[in-house]
Coordinates of N, CA and C in Angstrom, one line a residue:
Chain O
A884 N 71.0 95.9 94.4 CA 72.1 95.0 93.7 C 71.5 95.0 92.4
Q885 N 73.1 94.7 91.4 CA 72.7 94.6 90.1 C 73.5 93.1 89.5
S886 N 72.6 92.5 88.6 CA 72.9 90.9 88.2 C 72.9 91.4 86.8
V887 N 73.4 90.1 86.2 CA 73.0 89.8 84.6 C 72.8 88.5 84.4
T888 N 72.0 88.3 83.3 CA 71.8 86.5 83.0 C 72.2 86.4 81.5
Q889 N 73.1 85.5 81.6 CA 73.3 85.2 80.2 C 72.5 84.0 79.5
L890 N 71.7 84.0 78.6 CA 70.7 82.7 78.3 C 71.6 82.0 77.2
G891 N 71.9 80.7 77.7 CA 72.6 79.8 76.7 C 74.2 79.9 77.0
S892 N 74.4 78.8 77.7 CA 76.0 78.8 78.3 C 76.9 78.2 77.0
H893 N 76.1 77.6 75.8 CA 77.0 77.5 74.4 C 75.9 77.7 73.3
V894 N 76.7 78.5 72.4 CA 75.9 79.0 71.3 C 76.7 78.4 70.0
S895 N 76.5 78.0 68.9 CA 76.8 77.3 68.0 C 76.4 77.9 66.5
V896 N 77.5 78.6 66.0 CA 77.1 79.1 64.5 C 77.5 78.4 63.6
S897 N 77.2 78.9 62.3 CA 78.1 78.6 61.1 C 78.8 79.6 60.7
E898 N 80.0 79.5 60.2 CA 80.9 80.6 59.7 C 79.7 81.6 58.6
G899 N 79.9 82.7 58.9 CA 79.1 83.7 58.0 C 77.7 84.0 58.6
A900 N 77.3 83.2 59.4 CA 75.9 83.5 59.9 C 75.8 84.5 60.9
L901 N 74.6 84.8 61.7 CA 74.3 85.9 62.5 C 74.9 85.4 63.9
V902 N 75.5 86.1 64.6 CA 76.1 85.7 65.9 C 74.8 86.7 66.9
L903 N 74.1 86.0 68.0 CA 73.6 86.6 68.8 C 73.5 86.0 70.2
L904 N 74.3 86.7 71.0 CA 74.3 86.2 72.5 C 73.6 87.2 73.2
R905 N 72.8 86.4 74.2 CA 71.5 87.4 75.1 C 72.4 87.6 76.4
C906 N 71.8 88.5 76.7 CA 72.3 89.1 78.3 C 71.0 90.2 78.8
N907 N 70.6 89.6 79.8 CA 69.6 90.4 80.4 C 70.1 90.7 81.8
Y908 N 69.7 91.9 82.2 CA 70.3 92.7 83.5 C 69.0 93.0 84.3
S909 N 69.7 93.3 85.5 CA 68.6 93.7 86.8 C 69.5 94.5 87.4
S910 N 68.7 95.7 88.0 CA 69.3 96.7 88.3 C 68.4 98.0 88.7
S911 N 68.9 98.0 90.2 CA 67.7 99.4 90.4 C 67.9 100.8 90.1
V912 N 69.3 100.9 89.6 CA 69.6 102.2 89.2 C 70.1 102.1 87.8
P913 N 70.0 103.0 87.0 CA 70.5 103.0 85.5 C 71.8 102.2 85.5
P914 N 71.8 101.1 84.5 CA 73.0 100.3 84.8 C 74.2 101.0 83.8
Y915 N 75.3 100.6 83.9 CA 76.3 100.5 83.1 C 76.8 99.1 82.7
L916 N 76.8 98.9 81.2 CA 76.8 97.3 80.8 C 78.0 96.9 79.9
F917 N 78.5 96.0 80.0 CA 79.9 95.8 79.4 C 79.6 94.4 78.7
W918 N 80.4 94.3 77.7 CA 80.6 92.7 76.9 C 82.1 92.6 77.0
Y919 N 82.5 91.6 77.4 CA 84.1 91.0 77.5 C 84.1 89.7 76.7
V920 N 85.4 89.8 75.9 CA 85.5 88.3 75.4 C 86.7 87.6 75.7
Q921 N 86.7 86.5 75.8 CA 88.0 85.7 76.4 C 88.4 84.7 75.6
Y922 N 89.5 84.6 75.0 CA 89.8 83.8 74.1 C 90.6 82.8 75.1
P923 N 90.8 81.3 74.6 CA 91.3 80.4 75.3 C 92.6 80.9 76.2
N924 N 92.9 80.3 77.2 CA 93.9 80.8 78.1 C 94.6 82.4 78.0
Q925 N 93.4 82.9 77.8 CA 93.6 84.4 77.6 C 93.2 85.3 79.0
G926 N 93.1 86.4 79.0 CA 92.4 87.3 79.9 C 91.4 87.6 79.2
L927 N 90.7 88.9 79.7 CA 89.6 89.5 79.3 C 89.8 90.6 78.6
Q928 N 88.8 90.8 77.3 CA 89.4 92.2 76.4 C 87.7 92.5 76.2
L929 N 87.8 94.0 76.5 CA 86.7 94.6 76.3 C 86.1 94.7 74.8
L930 N 85.1 94.3 74.6 CA 84.4 94.6 73.0 C 83.7 95.7 73.2
L931 N 83.0 95.9 74.0 CA 82.0 97.1 73.8 C 81.4 97.5 75.1
K932 N 81.0 98.9 75.3 CA 80.4 99.3 76.8 C 78.8 100.0 76.5
Y933 N 78.1 100.0 77.2 CA 77.0 101.2 77.6 C 76.8 101.9 78.7
T934 N 77.1 103.2 78.5 CA 77.3 104.3 79.4 C 76.4 105.3 79.2
S935 N 75.0 104.8 78.9 CA 73.9 105.9 78.9 C 73.9 107.0 77.7
A936 N 74.7 106.4 76.7 CA 74.8 107.6 75.8 C 73.8 107.1 74.6
A937 N 74.5 106.5 73.3 CA 73.6 105.7 72.4 C 73.1 104.5 72.8
T938 N 72.0 104.0 72.4 CA 71.7 102.6 72.8 C 72.2 101.7 72.1
L939 N 72.5 102.0 70.8 CA 73.3 101.1 70.1 C 74.5 101.3 70.1
V940 N 75.5 100.3 70.5 CA 76.8 100.5 71.0 C 77.5 99.7 70.0
K941 N 78.4 100.3 69.1 CA 79.3 99.3 68.2 C 80.7 99.3 69.0
G942 N 81.3 97.7 68.8 CA 82.5 97.7 69.5 C 83.5 97.2 68.6
I943 N 84.4 96.4 68.9 CA 85.7 96.2 68.1 C 85.2 94.5 67.2
N944 N 85.9 94.4 66.5 CA 85.7 93.1 65.8 C 84.3 92.7 65.2
G945 N 83.4 94.2 64.7 CA 82.3 93.7 64.1 C 81.2 93.8 65.0
F946 N 81.3 93.8 66.3 CA 80.3 93.4 67.4 C 79.5 94.6 67.4
E947 N 78.2 94.4 67.8 CA 77.2 95.4 68.4 C 76.6 95.3 69.4
A948 N 76.0 95.9 70.4 CA 74.7 95.6 71.3 C 74.1 96.7 71.3
E949 N 72.8 96.3 71.5 CA 71.6 97.3 71.4 C 70.8 97.2 73.0
F950 N 71.2 98.2 73.8 CA 70.6 98.5 75.1 C 68.9 98.9 74.9
K951 N 68.4 97.9 75.8 CA 66.7 98.1 75.6 C 66.2 98.0 76.9
K952 N 65.7 99.1 77.5 CA 65.4 99.1 78.9 C 64.2 98.6 79.2
S953 N 63.2 98.7 78.0 CA 61.9 98.1 78.2 C 61.9 96.5 78.3
E954 N 63.1 95.9 77.5 CA 63.5 94.3 77.9 C 64.4 94.0 78.8
T955 N 65.2 95.0 79.4 CA 66.1 94.8 80.2 C 67.2 94.1 79.5
S956 N 67.5 94.4 78.3 CA 68.0 93.5 77.6 C 69.8 94.2 77.2
F957 N 70.9 93.3 76.7 CA 71.7 94.1 75.9 C 72.7 93.0 75.4
H958 N 71.8 92.5 74.0 CA 72.2 91.5 73.6 C 73.2 91.9 72.4
L959 N 74.0 90.9 72.5 CA 75.4 91.1 71.7 C 75.3 90.4 70.1
T960 N 75.3 91.4 69.2 CA 75.2 90.6 67.9 C 76.4 90.8 66.9
K961 N 76.7 90.0 65.9 CA 77.8 90.1 64.9 C 76.8 89.7 63.5
P962 N 77.1 90.4 62.5 CA 76.2 89.8 61.2 C 76.8 88.6 60.6
S963 N 78.1 88.5 60.7 CA 78.6 87.3 59.9 C 79.6 87.0 60.6
A964 N 79.6 85.8 61.3 CA 80.4 85.3 62.4 C 81.8 84.9 61.6
H965 N 83.0 84.9 62.2 CA 84.1 84.4 61.6 C 84.6 83.2 62.6
M966 N 85.5 82.2 62.2 CA 86.3 81.3 62.8 C 87.1 81.7 64.1
S967 N 87.3 83.0 63.7 CA 88.4 83.2 64.8 C 87.5 84.5 66.2
D968 N 86.0 84.0 66.0 CA 85.3 84.7 66.9 C 85.2 83.7 68.1
A969 N 85.4 82.3 67.7 CA 85.3 81.5 68.8 C 85.8 81.5 70.1
A970 N 85.2 81.7 71.2 CA 86.1 82.4 72.4 C 84.6 82.3 73.5
E971 N 85.0 82.5 74.7 CA 83.9 82.9 75.8 C 83.6 84.3 75.8
Y972 N 82.3 84.5 76.0 CA 81.8 86.1 76.0 C 81.3 86.2 77.4
F973 N 81.5 87.3 78.0 CA 80.9 87.5 79.3 C 80.2 88.9 79.2
C974 N 78.9 88.9 79.8 CA 78.2 90.1 79.9 C 78.5 90.3 81.5
A975 N 78.4 92.1 81.8 CA 78.8 92.4 82.9 C 78.2 93.7 83.0
V976 N 77.7 93.6 84.5 CA 77.2 95.3 84.7 C 77.6 95.8 86.0
R977 N 77.8 97.4 85.9 CA 78.7 97.8 87.0 C 77.7 98.6 88.0
G978 N 78.0 98.7 89.1 CA 77.4 99.4 90.0 C 78.3 99.7 91.4
L979 N 77.9 100.8 92.0 CA 78.7 101.4 93.0 C 78.2 100.3 94.2
T980 N 79.2 99.8 94.9 CA 78.9 99.0 96.1 C 79.7 99.7 97.0
G981 N 78.9 100.3 98.2 CA 79.6 100.8 99.6 C 80.7 101.7 99.2
G982 N 80.8 102.6 98.2 CA 81.7 103.4 97.7 C 82.8 102.5 96.8
G983 N 82.6 101.6 96.6 CA 83.4 100.8 95.6 C 83.0 100.9 94.2
N984 N 83.4 100.1 93.4 CA 83.1 99.9 92.0 C 83.2 98.5 91.5
K985 N 81.9 98.1 91.7 CA 81.8 96.4 91.5 C 81.4 96.0 90.2
L986 N 81.9 95.5 89.4 CA 81.7 94.8 88.1 C 80.9 93.1 88.4
T987 N 79.9 93.0 88.3 CA 79.4 91.9 88.1 C 79.0 91.6 86.7
F988 N 79.5 90.0 86.8 CA 79.9 89.2 85.4 C 78.7 88.1 85.5
G989 N 78.1 87.8 84.1 CA 77.3 86.4 83.8 C 78.1 85.4 83.8
T990 N 77.6 84.6 83.8 CA 77.9 83.3 83.6 C 78.8 82.6 82.3
G991 N 78.5 83.6 81.5 CA 79.3 83.6 80.4 C 78.9 82.5 79.2
T992 N 79.2 82.9 77.8 CA 78.6 81.8 76.6 C 79.8 81.6 75.9
Q993 N 80.0 80.2 75.6 CA 80.8 79.9 74.9 C 80.3 79.6 73.3
L994 N 81.1 80.7 72.5 CA 80.6 80.5 71.2 C 81.4 79.7 70.3
K995 N 80.7 78.8 69.6 CA 81.4 78.1 68.4 C 81.3 78.4 67.1
V996 N 82.2 78.4 66.5 CA 81.9 78.6 65.1 C 82.4 77.3 64.0
E997 N 81.4 76.8 63.2 CA 81.7 75.9 62.5 C 81.7 76.4 61.1
L998 N 82.6 75.6 60.1 CA 82.6 75.5 58.9 C 81.2 75.2 58.1
Chain Q
D1325 N 105.1 96.2 76.0 CA 104.0 97.4 76.4 C 102.8 96.9 76.8
T1326 N 103.0 95.6 77.6 CA 101.8 95.2 78.2 C 101.3 96.1 79.3
A1327 N 100.0 96.3 79.6 CA 99.1 97.1 80.1 C 99.1 96.7 81.6
V1328 N 98.6 95.4 81.5 CA 98.5 94.8 83.0 C 99.2 93.7 83.0
S1329 N 100.1 93.3 83.7 CA 100.9 92.1 83.8 C 100.7 91.4 85.0
Q1330 N 100.9 90.0 85.0 CA 100.8 89.2 86.1 C 102.3 88.5 86.4
T1331 N 102.6 88.1 87.5 CA 103.3 86.7 87.4 C 103.0 86.1 88.8
P1332 N 103.0 84.6 88.6 CA 103.5 83.8 87.5 C 102.4 83.7 86.6
K1333 N 102.5 83.2 85.5 CA 101.3 82.9 84.7 C 100.8 81.5 85.3
Y1334 N 101.6 80.7 85.4 CA 101.3 79.1 85.9 C 101.8 78.9 87.5
L1335 N 101.0 78.6 88.2 CA 101.5 78.1 89.7 C 100.9 76.8 89.9
V1336 N 101.9 76.1 90.5 CA 101.4 74.5 91.0 C 102.0 74.2 92.3
T1337 N 101.3 74.0 93.1 CA 102.0 74.1 94.3 C 101.2 72.8 95.5
Q1338 N 101.6 72.8 96.4 CA 101.0 71.9 97.4 C 100.1 72.4 98.2
M1339 N 98.9 71.9 98.7 CA 97.9 72.1 99.8 C 98.9 72.7 101.1
G1340 N 98.5 73.6 101.6 CA 99.0 73.8 103.0 C 100.3 75.3 102.6
N1341 N 101.0 75.2 101.3 CA 101.7 76.2 101.2 C 101.4 77.5 101.3
D1342 N 102.2 78.8 101.1 CA 101.9 79.9 101.1 C 102.5 80.5 99.7
K1343 N 101.7 81.2 99.0 CA 102.1 81.8 97.8 C 101.5 83.2 97.2
S1344 N 102.4 83.7 96.6 CA 102.0 84.8 96.0 C 101.9 85.1 94.4
I1345 N 100.9 86.1 94.2 CA 100.8 86.7 92.7 C 100.8 88.0 92.8
K1346 N 102.1 88.3 91.7 CA 102.2 89.9 91.5 C 101.3 90.2 90.5
C1347 N 101.2 91.7 90.4 CA 100.3 92.4 89.4 C 101.0 93.7 89.5
E1348 N 101.2 94.1 88.0 CA 101.5 95.3 87.7 C 101.1 96.2 86.7
Q1349 N 100.4 97.5 86.7 CA 100.1 97.9 85.6 C 100.7 99.3 85.2
N1350 N 100.8 99.5 84.0 CA 101.6 100.9 83.4 C 100.6 101.9 82.6
L1351 N 99.2 101.7 83.3 CA 98.5 102.6 82.6 C 98.2 103.9 83.0
G1352 N 99.1 104.0 84.5 CA 98.8 105.3 85.0 C 97.2 105.3 86.0
H1353 N 96.4 103.9 86.2 CA 95.4 103.8 86.9 C 95.2 104.0 88.3
D1354 N 94.5 104.4 89.0 CA 94.4 104.6 90.2 C 93.9 103.3 90.9
T1355 N 92.9 102.5 90.3 CA 91.9 101.4 90.8 C 92.4 100.2 90.5
M1356 N 92.8 99.4 90.9 CA 93.1 98.0 90.6 C 92.1 97.0 91.5
Y1357 N 92.2 95.6 90.8 CA 91.1 94.6 91.3 C 91.7 93.2 91.1
W1358 N 91.4 92.2 92.0 CA 91.5 90.9 92.1 C 90.2 90.2 91.6
Y1359 N 90.3 89.2 90.7 CA 89.2 88.5 90.2 C 89.4 87.0 90.5
K1360 N 88.4 86.2 90.7 CA 89.0 84.7 90.9 C 88.0 84.2 89.5
Q1361 N 88.4 83.3 88.7 CA 87.4 82.5 87.7 C 87.5 81.2 88.1
D1362 N 86.5 80.5 88.7 CA 86.7 79.0 88.6 C 86.2 78.0 87.8
S1363 N 86.4 76.8 88.0 CA 86.5 75.8 86.9 C 85.4 75.9 86.0
K1364 N 84.4 76.6 86.3 CA 83.1 76.8 85.3 C 83.1 78.2 84.6
K1365 N 84.3 78.7 84.9 CA 84.5 80.2 84.1 C 83.7 80.9 84.9
F1366 N 83.1 80.9 86.0 CA 82.4 82.0 86.7 C 83.4 83.2 87.1
L1367 N 83.3 84.2 86.9 CA 84.2 85.5 87.5 C 83.7 86.2 88.6
K1368 N 84.2 86.4 89.7 CA 83.8 86.9 90.7 C 84.9 87.9 91.5
I1369 N 84.6 89.1 91.6 CA 85.4 90.1 92.2 C 85.8 89.6 93.7
M1370 N 87.0 90.0 94.1 CA 87.4 89.5 95.4 C 88.0 90.7 96.0
F1371 N 88.9 91.6 95.5 CA 89.3 92.4 96.2 C 89.4 94.0 95.3
S1372 N 89.3 95.2 95.7 CA 89.4 96.3 94.6 C 89.9 97.5 95.8
Y1373 N 91.1 98.1 95.2 CA 92.1 99.1 95.8 C 91.9 100.3 94.9
N1374 N 92.1 101.2 95.6 CA 91.9 102.7 95.2 C 92.9 103.4 95.6
N1375 N 93.8 104.1 94.9 CA 94.8 104.9 95.6 C 95.7 104.3 96.8
K1376 N 95.6 102.9 96.7 CA 96.6 102.0 97.4 C 95.3 101.9 98.8
E1377 N 94.2 102.1 98.6 CA 93.2 101.9 99.9 C 92.2 101.1 99.6
L1378 N 92.1 99.9 100.5 CA 91.3 98.7 100.0 C 89.6 99.4 100.1
I1379 N 89.1 99.1 98.9 CA 87.7 99.8 98.7 C 86.7 98.4 98.9
I1380 N 87.0 97.4 98.1 CA 86.0 96.2 98.2 C 86.4 95.0 98.6
N1381 N 86.2 94.5 99.9 CA 86.5 92.9 100.2 C 85.3 91.9 100.1
E1382 N 85.4 91.2 99.0 CA 83.8 90.4 98.9 C 84.1 89.1 99.8
T1383 N 84.0 89.3 101.1 CA 83.7 88.2 102.0 C 84.7 86.8 101.5
V1384 N 85.9 87.2 100.9 CA 87.2 86.4 100.6 C 87.7 85.9 102.1
P1385 N 87.9 84.6 102.3 CA 88.8 83.9 103.5 C 90.1 84.9 103.6
N1386 N 90.2 85.1 104.8 CA 91.1 85.8 105.3 C 92.8 85.3 104.8
R1387 N 92.6 83.9 104.5 CA 93.9 83.6 104.0 C 94.3 84.5 102.7
F1388 N 93.5 85.1 102.0 CA 94.2 85.9 101.0 C 94.3 87.3 101.8
S1389 N 95.2 87.6 101.2 CA 95.7 89.1 101.6 C 96.4 90.0 100.5
P1390 N 95.4 90.8 100.0 CA 96.1 91.8 98.9 C 97.1 92.7 99.6
K1391 N 97.9 93.5 98.7 CA 99.0 94.2 99.3 C 99.0 95.2 98.1
S1392 N 99.0 96.3 98.5 CA 99.3 97.5 97.2 C 100.5 98.4 97.9
P1393 N 101.6 98.2 97.6 CA 102.8 99.0 97.8 C 102.8 100.3 97.1
D1394 N 101.8 100.5 95.7 CA 101.9 101.7 95.1 C 100.7 101.4 94.4
K1395 N 100.2 102.7 93.7 CA 99.2 102.5 92.7 C 99.3 101.6 91.6
A1396 N 100.7 101.6 91.0 CA 100.8 100.5 89.7 C 100.8 99.1 90.3
H1397 N 100.7 98.7 91.6 CA 101.0 97.3 91.9 C 100.0 96.7 92.7
L1398 N 99.4 95.5 92.6 CA 98.5 94.8 93.6 C 99.1 93.5 93.7
N1399 N 99.5 93.0 94.9 CA 100.1 91.8 95.0 C 98.9 91.1 95.5
L1400 N 98.6 89.6 95.5 CA 98.0 88.8 96.2 C 98.6 87.5 96.8
H1401 N 98.6 87.6 98.3 CA 99.1 86.6 99.0 C 98.3 85.8 99.6
I1402 N 98.7 84.2 99.3 CA 97.6 83.5 100.1 C 98.2 82.1 100.9
N1403 N 97.8 82.4 101.8 CA 98.3 81.4 103.0 C 97.2 79.9 103.0
S1404 N 98.3 79.0 103.4 CA 97.5 78.0 103.7 C 96.9 77.4 102.4
L1405 N 97.2 77.1 101.5 CA 96.6 76.9 100.1 C 95.7 75.9 100.3
E1406 N 94.4 75.5 99.9 CA 93.5 74.7 100.2 C 93.2 74.2 98.5
L1407 N 92.5 73.0 98.1 CA 92.3 72.5 97.0 C 91.4 73.4 95.9
G1408 N 90.4 74.0 96.9 CA 89.6 74.8 96.3 C 89.7 76.2 95.8
D1409 N 90.9 76.6 96.4 CA 91.8 77.9 95.9 C 92.4 77.7 94.3
S1410 N 92.3 76.5 93.8 CA 92.6 76.3 92.3 C 91.6 76.9 91.5
A1411 N 92.2 77.8 90.7 CA 91.4 78.7 89.8 C 92.3 79.8 89.0
V1412 N 91.7 80.4 88.0 CA 92.4 80.9 87.7 C 92.1 82.7 88.2
Y1413 N 93.2 83.3 88.4 CA 93.1 84.7 89.2 C 93.6 85.6 88.6
F1414 N 92.7 86.9 88.2 CA 92.8 87.9 87.2 C 93.0 89.3 87.8
C1415 N 94.2 90.0 87.5 CA 94.3 91.3 88.0 C 93.7 91.9 87.1
A1416 N 93.1 93.3 87.3 CA 92.4 94.4 86.5 C 92.8 95.8 86.9
S1417 N 92.6 96.5 86.0 CA 92.8 98.0 86.4 C 91.8 98.9 85.7
S1418 N 91.4 100.3 86.4 CA 90.6 101.3 85.7 C 91.2 102.5 86.4
Q1419 N 91.0 103.5 85.6 CA 91.2 104.7 85.7 C 91.0 105.4 87.1
G1420 N 89.6 104.7 87.5 CA 89.1 105.3 88.7 C 87.7 104.5 89.0
L1421 N 87.0 105.1 89.9 CA 86.1 104.2 90.5 C 84.7 104.4 89.5
A1422 N 84.8 105.2 89.1 CA 83.3 105.8 88.3 C 83.0 104.5 87.2
E1423 N 81.4 104.2 87.6 CA 81.0 103.0 86.7 C 81.1 103.1 85.1
R1424 N 81.4 104.1 84.7 CA 81.5 104.0 82.9 C 83.2 103.6 82.8
E1425 N 84.2 103.9 83.9 CA 85.3 103.2 83.7 C 85.5 102.2 83.2
T1426 N 86.2 101.5 82.1 CA 86.8 100.4 81.7 C 87.6 99.8 82.3
Q1427 N 87.5 98.2 82.9 CA 88.5 97.6 83.7 C 89.4 96.5 82.6
Y1428 N 90.7 96.9 82.7 CA 91.5 96.2 81.7 C 92.2 95.0 82.9
F1429 N 92.0 93.8 81.8 CA 92.5 92.7 82.7 C 93.7 92.2 82.4
G1430 N 94.7 91.7 83.2 CA 95.7 90.9 82.9 C 95.6 89.6 82.0
P1431 N 96.5 88.7 82.0 CA 96.5 87.8 81.5 C 96.2 86.5 82.0
G1432 N 96.0 86.8 83.3 CA 95.6 85.6 84.5 C 96.8 84.7 85.3
T1433 N 96.6 84.3 86.1 CA 97.5 83.1 86.6 C 96.8 82.2 87.2
R1434 N 97.4 81.0 86.6 CA 96.4 79.7 86.4 C 97.0 78.9 87.9
L1435 N 96.2 78.7 88.9 CA 96.9 78.3 90.1 C 96.2 76.7 90.1
L1436 N 97.1 76.0 90.6 CA 96.6 74.4 90.8 C 97.3 74.2 92.0
V1437 N 96.5 73.7 93.1 CA 96.8 73.4 94.3 C 96.5 71.7 94.4
L1438 N 97.7 71.2 94.7 CA 97.6 69.6 94.7 C 97.6 69.0 96.4

């Protein structure tokens, strides 16, 4: 079974500062990993995904994440935070379950960006 | 040009009622899903359909019955609504079942049971 753990349910950064949202995974098979963003009262939007190609994955809105097998991590970063980045961020792992396709989410990290 | 749409967006109802939520995708995808997001924003899969066939049923009470009339639609019917059913329900779709496939989410249906 696969699972992800997001460290820090709330992260606060100043505008222009580095954003680092942590995600560690547990998987008995090579994982496929995803980061989604949810803006208030909206659905989830894919930021980026790791599918066993390059370990450094670039996504939308200037975000990127690095897959580190030795650390079982897939942390999300952005060099310079913008007010519009304030949202809930979800890390997720995908694995086949009984022939299906199950996306398992972390508990989410609320990002707050302050002036 | 909405990719995954859900109706209604908000649903307020009394305990014991029966209600349905509809989902449509215009992406030509074969696989559709229902997720539940609770008050703490935890997301969990409920059902998955592939080519109208039920693939995943995550120990959801049988008061919840998904129906897929065709590949583009996946509706969720809930009988005898309970207070604990209050949540945001998200529909999603993907091209297929492969692990690398991206799931595209709808805007959500906010259900409040009084």
